[in-house]
Amino acid sequence: MTRFAKWSSVLPPLALAVTTAHAQQPVDDAQVEKGAYLAKAGDCTACHTAPEGEPFAGGLPMSTPVGTIYSTNITPDKETGIGRYTVEDFANALRNGEAKDGHQLYPAMPYPSFSTLTDEDVAALYAYFQHGVEPVAQENRDSDIPWPLNMRWPLNIWAWMFAPDEVGFTPDDSQSDEWNRGAYLVEGLGHCGTCHTPRGIAFQEKGYAAGDEDYLAGAELDGWYAFNITGDEDHGVGGWSDEQLVSYLESGSVPGKAQAAGPMGEAIEHSLRFLTRDDLKAIATYLKSVPAVSEPGPSRFEQGQPADDVARLRGVALSEDTPQDQAARLYLGACASCHGASGQGSQDGHYPPLINNSVMGSTHLGNLTQVVLHGIHRETNEGELLMPALDQDISNDEAASLMAYLVEQFGHPDAQAPSAERIAEWREAEH
């Protein structure tokens, strides 16, 4: 059943159920601790903590089709943060996208998803951000969107058209408790659709829950592609075992399947790896039940063959200058020491194989380009994961040659490696 509905400005039920007196009661340490867990589940740090910035002090730049906006300070500082917010103000911002002073928030704040949060969880999050976070005096930065596009009133129309008005979560009695917990986390607090659901002409998500058209079917995001995570067995996660999904959400790595990087890597680093195994199992159960959305072509998990004629590749003379030889030299010099001369990966699984790899098996090569140029660097429960960036070491022609080789050896038969000109455009846009 779809959750799209006409937006309402009526104060959510929480305002009637929980009064400001709640915030004046003695601090409940258990509630603050619960709120801290929920903040991790919601990955609040991803948007509200800038690189090298103080936790939750905002200032993270986010690109939009009309300009750059900056995340807000959500520390309990009374002048620049949310220290003067009542629990009702907090609930209204979280679930209706309306700030304390009444202005509508940009939908970069996933309030359409957060509208499902229960009163109890909103109160716990409020307790955490008021009592578990250090206040930081940092003014919020205005957007770079030019006038008249920076006027806020059109956002009210957007909310009226696309955001749901129902608040709270209604369990599906036909499903198990585990499934309902997974639905609550994926559709609501985890806001997985923010990245994994295609968007319409007004930048709205095309769906917010299982059963909505194209929900979790995959989408482009700032040069990355958030893959299809519906129950489709060939192109989604229907062919993954529950344990593989749990392991991926916990560690970001499943040998022969996928290695998380970019926004997904950040979600695992800052959020998913801290969740309980029970919650991760619930997420896996729910995702595998989401109606399958198929894609053309063969499965992205069954692509590539081991690089043939390894002896020839190892013996390439450095004086030779054909494109194939250049690509082989680049691969052997920059990639083979970790991923293997034949793309088989390391025996311990630490370095993933390139054969049957989801990134290599996709026709969306933005992820491959990003990883080759910028590498991977994130913290895991086992320690630091690092793949060196090649951006400063190879030219546009070399990058194009290397990616063409990777696609030819290990990639989707319909994939087209980016040209040197396209790579030059990406690099220029980043700077």
Coordinates of C-alpha atoms in Angstrom, one line a residue:
M1 CA 0.0 0.0 0.0
T2 CA 1.4 3.4 -1.0
R3 CA 2.3 6.0 1.7
F4 CA 1.8 8.9 -0.6
A5 CA -0.8 11.3 0.8
K6 CA -1.7 15.0 0.8
W7 CA 0.5 16.8 3.3
S8 CA -1.1 18.4 6.3
S9 CA 0.2 21.2 8.5
V10 CA -1.6 19.9 11.5
L11 CA 0.7 19.3 14.4
P12 CA 1.5 15.6 14.7
P13 CA -0.1 13.5 17.4
L14 CA 3.1 13.6 19.4
A15 CA 2.4 17.2 20.3
L16 CA -0.7 16.0 22.1
A17 CA 0.9 13.0 23.6
V18 CA 4.1 14.5 24.8
T19 CA 4.3 17.9 26.4
T20 CA 7.2 20.2 27.0
A21 CA 7.1 19.1 30.6
H22 CA 8.7 15.9 29.4
A23 CA 11.9 17.8 28.4
Q24 CA 12.0 19.4 31.9
Q25 CA 12.0 16.1 33.7
P26 CA 15.3 14.6 35.1
V27 CA 17.5 13.2 32.4
D28 CA 16.6 9.5 31.7
D29 CA 20.0 7.9 30.9
A30 CA 18.4 4.8 29.4
Q31 CA 16.3 7.0 27.1
V32 CA 19.4 9.0 26.1
E33 CA 21.2 5.8 25.3
K34 CA 18.3 4.5 23.2
G35 CA 18.3 7.8 21.4
A36 CA 22.1 7.5 20.7
Y37 CA 21.4 4.1 19.1
L38 CA 18.5 5.4 17.0
A39 CA 20.7 8.3 15.8
K40 CA 23.2 5.8 14.6
A41 CA 20.5 3.8 12.9
G42 CA 19.3 7.0 11.2
D43 CA 22.9 7.9 10.3
C44 CA 22.4 11.5 11.4
T45 CA 26.1 12.1 11.4
A46 CA 26.3 11.5 7.6
C47 CA 24.6 14.9 6.8
H48 CA 25.1 16.9 10.0
T49 CA 28.8 16.4 10.5
A50 CA 31.1 18.1 8.0
P51 CA 34.6 16.7 7.3
E52 CA 36.9 17.8 10.1
G53 CA 33.9 19.4 11.8
E54 CA 32.4 19.0 15.2
P55 CA 29.8 16.2 15.6
F56 CA 26.3 17.3 14.5
A57 CA 27.4 21.0 14.0
G58 CA 26.3 21.0 10.4
G59 CA 27.9 22.7 7.5
L60 CA 28.1 19.7 5.2
P61 CA 27.7 20.9 1.5
M62 CA 25.0 19.0 -0.5
S63 CA 24.6 19.6 -4.2
T64 CA 21.1 20.1 -5.6
P65 CA 20.0 20.8 -9.2
V66 CA 19.7 24.5 -8.4
G67 CA 22.7 25.0 -6.1
T68 CA 24.4 23.9 -2.9
I69 CA 22.7 23.7 0.5
Y70 CA 24.4 23.1 3.8
S71 CA 23.3 20.9 6.6
T72 CA 22.2 22.6 9.9
N73 CA 23.6 22.6 13.4
I74 CA 21.6 20.0 15.4
T75 CA 23.6 20.3 18.6
P76 CA 21.8 21.6 21.7
D77 CA 23.5 25.0 21.5
K78 CA 20.7 27.5 22.3
E79 CA 21.7 30.2 19.8
T80 CA 22.8 28.3 16.7
G81 CA 21.5 24.8 17.3
I82 CA 18.3 23.2 18.5
G83 CA 18.8 23.9 22.2
R84 CA 15.6 26.0 22.3
Y85 CA 13.5 23.3 20.5
T86 CA 10.7 21.7 22.5
V87 CA 10.0 18.0 21.8
E88 CA 7.1 19.2 19.7
D89 CA 9.4 21.5 17.6
F90 CA 11.8 18.6 17.2
A91 CA 9.0 16.2 16.1
N92 CA 7.6 18.8 13.7
A93 CA 11.0 19.2 12.1
L94 CA 11.8 15.4 12.0
R95 CA 8.4 14.2 10.7
N96 CA 6.9 17.2 8.9
G97 CA 10.1 19.0 7.7
E98 CA 9.2 22.3 9.4
A99 CA 11.8 24.2 11.4
K100 CA 11.0 25.9 14.8
D101 CA 10.6 29.3 13.1
G102 CA 8.1 27.9 10.6
H103 CA 10.2 27.7 7.4
Q104 CA 10.0 24.5 5.4
L105 CA 13.1 22.3 5.2
Y106 CA 14.7 21.2 2.0
P107 CA 13.7 17.5 1.2
A108 CA 17.4 16.7 1.5
M109 CA 16.3 16.2 5.1
P110 CA 14.5 12.9 4.7
Y111 CA 11.4 13.9 6.7
P112 CA 9.0 11.9 4.3
S113 CA 10.7 8.8 5.6
F114 CA 11.1 10.0 9.2
S115 CA 7.3 10.6 9.3
T116 CA 7.0 6.9 10.2
L117 CA 9.0 7.3 13.5
T118 CA 7.0 6.4 16.6
D119 CA 6.4 8.9 19.3
E120 CA 8.6 6.8 21.7
D121 CA 11.5 6.9 19.3
V122 CA 11.1 10.6 18.5
A123 CA 11.2 11.3 22.3
A124 CA 14.3 9.2 22.7
L125 CA 16.1 11.0 19.8
Y126 CA 15.1 14.3 21.4
A127 CA 16.6 13.2 24.7
Y128 CA 19.8 12.3 23.1
F129 CA 20.3 15.4 21.0
Q130 CA 19.4 17.6 24.1
H131 CA 21.4 15.7 26.7
G132 CA 23.9 13.3 24.9
V133 CA 25.4 15.7 22.4
E134 CA 27.9 18.5 23.2
P135 CA 26.6 21.9 22.2
V136 CA 28.6 23.7 19.5
A137 CA 28.2 27.4 18.7
Q138 CA 28.3 27.4 14.9
E139 CA 26.1 29.5 12.8
N140 CA 24.1 27.8 10.0
R141 CA 25.3 28.7 6.5
D142 CA 22.9 30.0 3.9
S143 CA 22.5 28.1 0.7
D144 CA 24.3 29.1 -2.5
I145 CA 21.0 28.9 -4.4
P146 CA 20.4 32.2 -6.2
W147 CA 17.3 34.3 -5.9
P148 CA 14.5 33.7 -6.7
L149 CA 15.1 29.9 -6.6
N150 CA 16.1 30.2 -2.9
M151 CA 12.6 31.2 -1.8
R152 CA 11.2 28.6 0.6
W153 CA 7.5 28.9 -0.1
P154 CA 7.6 26.5 -3.1
L155 CA 8.9 23.8 -0.6
N156 CA 5.4 23.9 1.0
I157 CA 3.9 23.0 -2.4
W158 CA 6.5 20.2 -2.8
A159 CA 5.6 18.8 0.7
W160 CA 1.8 19.1 -0.1
M161 CA 2.3 17.1 -3.3
F162 CA 4.8 14.5 -2.3
A163 CA 5.2 14.1 1.5
P164 CA 2.9 11.8 3.5
D165 CA 0.8 13.2 6.2
E166 CA 0.4 10.1 8.3
V167 CA 2.8 9.8 11.2
G168 CA 3.9 6.8 13.1
F169 CA 4.3 3.2 12.0
T170 CA 1.4 0.8 11.5
P171 CA 2.6 -2.8 11.6
D172 CA 1.4 -5.3 9.0
D173 CA -0.4 -8.0 11.0
S174 CA 0.1 -10.4 8.1
Q175 CA 3.9 -10.2 8.5
S176 CA 6.2 -11.4 11.3
D177 CA 7.6 -9.1 14.0
E178 CA 11.0 -9.4 12.4
W179 CA 9.6 -8.3 9.0
N180 CA 7.8 -5.3 10.6
R181 CA 11.0 -4.3 12.5
G182 CA 12.9 -4.4 9.1
A183 CA 10.2 -2.4 7.4
Y184 CA 10.4 0.2 10.2
L185 CA 14.1 0.5 9.9
V186 CA 14.3 0.5 6.1
E187 CA 11.3 2.6 5.2
G188 CA 11.7 5.0 8.1
L189 CA 14.7 5.6 10.3
G190 CA 17.3 4.1 7.9
H191 CA 15.7 6.0 4.9
C192 CA 17.2 3.6 2.5
G193 CA 15.0 4.9 -0.3
T194 CA 16.7 8.3 -0.2
C195 CA 19.6 6.7 -2.1
H196 CA 18.2 3.5 -3.6
T197 CA 14.9 4.8 -5.0
P198 CA 14.7 6.6 -8.4
R199 CA 13.4 10.2 -8.3
G200 CA 10.9 12.0 -10.3
I201 CA 11.0 15.3 -12.1
A202 CA 10.6 17.3 -8.9
F203 CA 13.4 15.3 -7.2
Q204 CA 10.8 13.3 -5.2
E205 CA 11.3 9.7 -4.4
K206 CA 9.0 7.6 -6.6
G207 CA 8.0 5.5 -3.6
Y208 CA 8.5 5.2 0.1
A209 CA 7.5 1.6 0.9
A210 CA 7.3 -1.9 -0.4
G211 CA 4.6 -2.0 -3.1
D212 CA 5.3 1.5 -4.4
E213 CA 6.5 1.6 -8.0
D214 CA 10.3 1.4 -8.3
Y215 CA 10.8 1.4 -4.6
L216 CA 14.5 0.6 -3.9
A217 CA 15.1 -0.1 -7.6
G218 CA 18.4 1.8 -7.8
A219 CA 19.3 5.4 -8.5
E220 CA 22.1 7.7 -9.4
L221 CA 23.6 9.8 -6.6
D222 CA 26.4 12.4 -6.9
G223 CA 28.4 10.3 -9.4
W224 CA 27.6 7.0 -7.6
Y225 CA 25.0 4.4 -8.4
A226 CA 22.9 3.1 -5.4
F227 CA 22.1 -0.4 -6.6
N228 CA 18.8 -2.2 -6.9
I229 CA 18.1 -3.8 -3.5
T230 CA 14.7 -5.2 -4.2
G231 CA 14.0 -8.9 -4.0
D232 CA 15.0 -9.5 -7.6
E233 CA 17.2 -12.6 -7.7
D234 CA 19.4 -11.4 -10.7
H235 CA 19.8 -7.7 -10.1
G236 CA 18.6 -7.1 -6.6
V237 CA 19.3 -9.0 -3.3
G238 CA 16.9 -11.8 -3.8
G239 CA 19.7 -14.2 -4.6
W240 CA 21.7 -13.3 -1.4
S241 CA 21.4 -15.4 1.6
D242 CA 20.3 -13.8 4.9
E243 CA 23.7 -14.2 6.3
Q244 CA 25.4 -12.6 3.3
L245 CA 23.1 -9.6 3.6
V246 CA 23.8 -9.3 7.3
S247 CA 27.5 -9.7 6.8
Y248 CA 27.5 -7.0 4.1
L249 CA 25.5 -4.5 6.3
E250 CA 27.8 -5.2 9.2
S251 CA 31.2 -5.2 7.4
G252 CA 30.6 -3.8 3.9
S253 CA 32.1 -6.9 2.3
V254 CA 30.9 -10.2 0.9
P255 CA 33.6 -12.0 -1.2
G256 CA 32.3 -12.7 -4.7
K257 CA 29.4 -10.3 -4.2
A258 CA 30.2 -6.7 -3.2
Q259 CA 32.6 -4.3 -1.4
A260 CA 31.0 -1.1 -0.1
A261 CA 32.4 2.3 -1.0
G262 CA 31.2 5.8 -1.4
P263 CA 27.9 6.7 0.3
M264 CA 27.1 3.1 1.1
G265 CA 30.6 2.7 2.6
E266 CA 29.9 5.7 4.8
A267 CA 26.5 4.4 5.8
I268 CA 28.1 1.2 7.0
E269 CA 31.0 3.0 8.7
H270 CA 28.8 5.5 10.6
S271 CA 25.6 3.6 11.0
L272 CA 24.9 0.0 10.0
R273 CA 27.9 -1.7 11.6
F274 CA 26.7 -0.4 15.0
L275 CA 23.2 -2.1 14.8
T276 CA 22.4 -5.3 16.6
R277 CA 22.5 -8.5 14.7
D278 CA 18.7 -8.8 15.3
D279 CA 18.1 -5.5 13.6
L280 CA 20.4 -6.4 10.7
K281 CA 18.5 -9.7 10.3
A282 CA 15.2 -7.8 10.3
I283 CA 16.5 -5.5 7.5
A284 CA 17.6 -8.5 5.5
T285 CA 14.3 -10.2 5.9
Y286 CA 12.4 -7.1 4.8
L287 CA 14.7 -6.3 1.8
K288 CA 14.3 -9.8 0.3
S289 CA 10.5 -9.4 0.5
V290 CA 10.4 -6.1 -1.4
P291 CA 8.7 -6.7 -4.8
A292 CA 11.3 -7.5 -7.4
V293 CA 12.2 -4.9 -10.0
S294 CA 14.2 -6.4 -12.8
E295 CA 16.7 -4.9 -15.2
P296 CA 17.7 -5.8 -18.7
G297 CA 20.7 -8.0 -19.3
P298 CA 22.3 -10.8 -17.2
S299 CA 22.8 -10.7 -13.5
R300 CA 25.4 -8.2 -12.3
F301 CA 26.8 -10.9 -9.9
E302 CA 27.8 -13.3 -12.6
Q303 CA 30.1 -11.3 -14.8
G304 CA 33.7 -11.6 -16.0
Q305 CA 36.2 -14.4 -16.4
P306 CA 39.7 -14.6 -15.0
A307 CA 42.1 -12.5 -17.1
D308 CA 43.4 -14.8 -19.7
D309 CA 47.0 -15.3 -20.7
V310 CA 48.4 -14.2 -17.3
A311 CA 51.9 -15.1 -18.4
R312 CA 51.7 -12.8 -21.3
L313 CA 50.4 -10.0 -19.1
R314 CA 53.2 -10.5 -16.6
G315 CA 55.7 -10.3 -19.5
V316 CA 54.6 -7.1 -21.1
A317 CA 57.6 -5.1 -22.1
L318 CA 57.5 -1.6 -20.7
S319 CA 58.6 -0.3 -24.1
E320 CA 55.5 -1.6 -25.9
D321 CA 52.8 1.1 -26.3
T322 CA 49.7 -0.5 -27.6
P323 CA 46.5 0.3 -25.7
Q324 CA 46.1 -3.3 -24.5
D325 CA 49.7 -3.5 -23.2
Q326 CA 49.3 -0.1 -21.5
A327 CA 46.2 -1.3 -19.7
A328 CA 47.8 -4.5 -18.7
R329 CA 50.8 -2.7 -17.3
L330 CA 48.5 -0.4 -15.3
Y331 CA 46.5 -3.2 -14.0
L332 CA 49.5 -5.3 -13.0
G333 CA 51.2 -2.3 -11.4
A334 CA 48.2 -0.7 -9.6
C335 CA 45.6 -3.5 -9.0
A336 CA 47.0 -7.0 -9.2
S337 CA 49.0 -6.9 -5.9
C338 CA 45.6 -6.9 -4.1
H339 CA 43.0 -8.2 -6.5
G340 CA 45.2 -10.8 -8.2
A341 CA 46.7 -11.0 -11.7
S342 CA 43.5 -12.8 -12.7
G343 CA 41.1 -10.8 -10.6
Q344 CA 40.6 -13.6 -8.2
G345 CA 41.1 -11.4 -5.0
S346 CA 43.0 -12.5 -1.9
Q347 CA 42.6 -15.9 -0.4
D348 CA 41.5 -14.4 3.0
G349 CA 38.7 -12.4 1.3
H350 CA 40.1 -9.1 2.5
Y351 CA 40.7 -7.9 -1.0
P352 CA 37.6 -8.7 -3.1
P353 CA 37.7 -10.5 -6.4
L354 CA 36.8 -8.6 -9.5
I355 CA 35.0 -11.6 -11.0
N356 CA 31.3 -11.8 -10.1
N357 CA 31.6 -8.4 -8.4
S358 CA 28.5 -6.2 -8.3
V359 CA 30.4 -3.0 -9.3
M360 CA 32.2 -4.7 -12.2
G361 CA 29.0 -6.5 -13.3
S362 CA 27.0 -3.3 -13.6
T363 CA 26.3 -1.2 -16.6
H364 CA 26.5 1.8 -14.3
L365 CA 30.2 2.5 -14.1
G366 CA 30.2 5.7 -12.0
N367 CA 31.1 3.5 -9.0
L368 CA 34.1 2.0 -10.8
T369 CA 35.3 5.4 -11.9
Q370 CA 35.0 6.8 -8.3
V371 CA 36.8 3.9 -6.8
V372 CA 39.6 3.9 -9.3
L373 CA 40.2 7.7 -9.0
H374 CA 39.4 8.2 -5.3
G375 CA 40.0 4.8 -3.7
I376 CA 38.3 3.6 -0.5
H377 CA 39.0 4.6 3.1
R378 CA 36.7 3.7 5.9
E379 CA 36.7 2.2 9.4
T380 CA 35.2 -1.3 10.0
N381 CA 34.6 -3.3 13.1
E382 CA 37.8 -5.2 12.3
G383 CA 39.9 -2.1 11.6
E384 CA 40.8 0.3 8.8
L385 CA 40.0 -0.6 5.1
L386 CA 42.1 1.2 2.6
M387 CA 42.3 1.1 -1.2
P388 CA 44.7 3.7 -2.6
A389 CA 43.4 6.5 -4.8
L390 CA 45.0 6.7 -8.3
D391 CA 43.7 10.2 -9.1
Q392 CA 47.1 11.9 -8.7
D393 CA 49.0 9.1 -10.4
I394 CA 47.3 8.5 -13.7
S395 CA 46.3 10.7 -16.6
N396 CA 42.8 10.8 -18.2
D397 CA 44.0 8.6 -21.0
E398 CA 45.5 6.1 -18.5
A399 CA 42.4 6.0 -16.4
A400 CA 40.2 5.4 -19.5
S401 CA 42.6 2.6 -20.6
L402 CA 42.6 0.9 -17.2
M403 CA 38.8 1.1 -16.9
A404 CA 38.3 -0.3 -20.4
Y405 CA 40.6 -3.2 -19.5
L406 CA 38.7 -3.9 -16.3
V407 CA 35.3 -3.8 -18.1
E408 CA 36.6 -6.1 -20.9
Q409 CA 38.1 -8.6 -18.5
F410 CA 35.6 -8.6 -15.7
G411 CA 32.6 -6.5 -16.6
H412 CA 29.1 -6.5 -18.0
P413 CA 29.0 -7.3 -21.7
D414 CA 26.8 -4.2 -22.3
A415 CA 28.9 -1.8 -20.2
Q416 CA 30.8 1.0 -21.9
A417 CA 33.9 2.3 -20.2
P418 CA 34.1 6.0 -19.9
S419 CA 36.3 7.9 -22.4
A420 CA 39.3 10.0 -21.4
E421 CA 37.2 13.1 -22.3
R422 CA 34.4 12.0 -19.9
I423 CA 36.9 11.4 -17.1
A424 CA 38.4 14.8 -17.7
E425 CA 34.9 16.3 -17.4
W426 CA 34.3 14.5 -14.0
R427 CA 37.7 15.7 -12.7
E428 CA 37.0 19.3 -13.7
A429 CA 33.5 19.2 -12.1
E430 CA 35.0 18.0 -8.8
H431 CA 37.4 20.9 -8.7

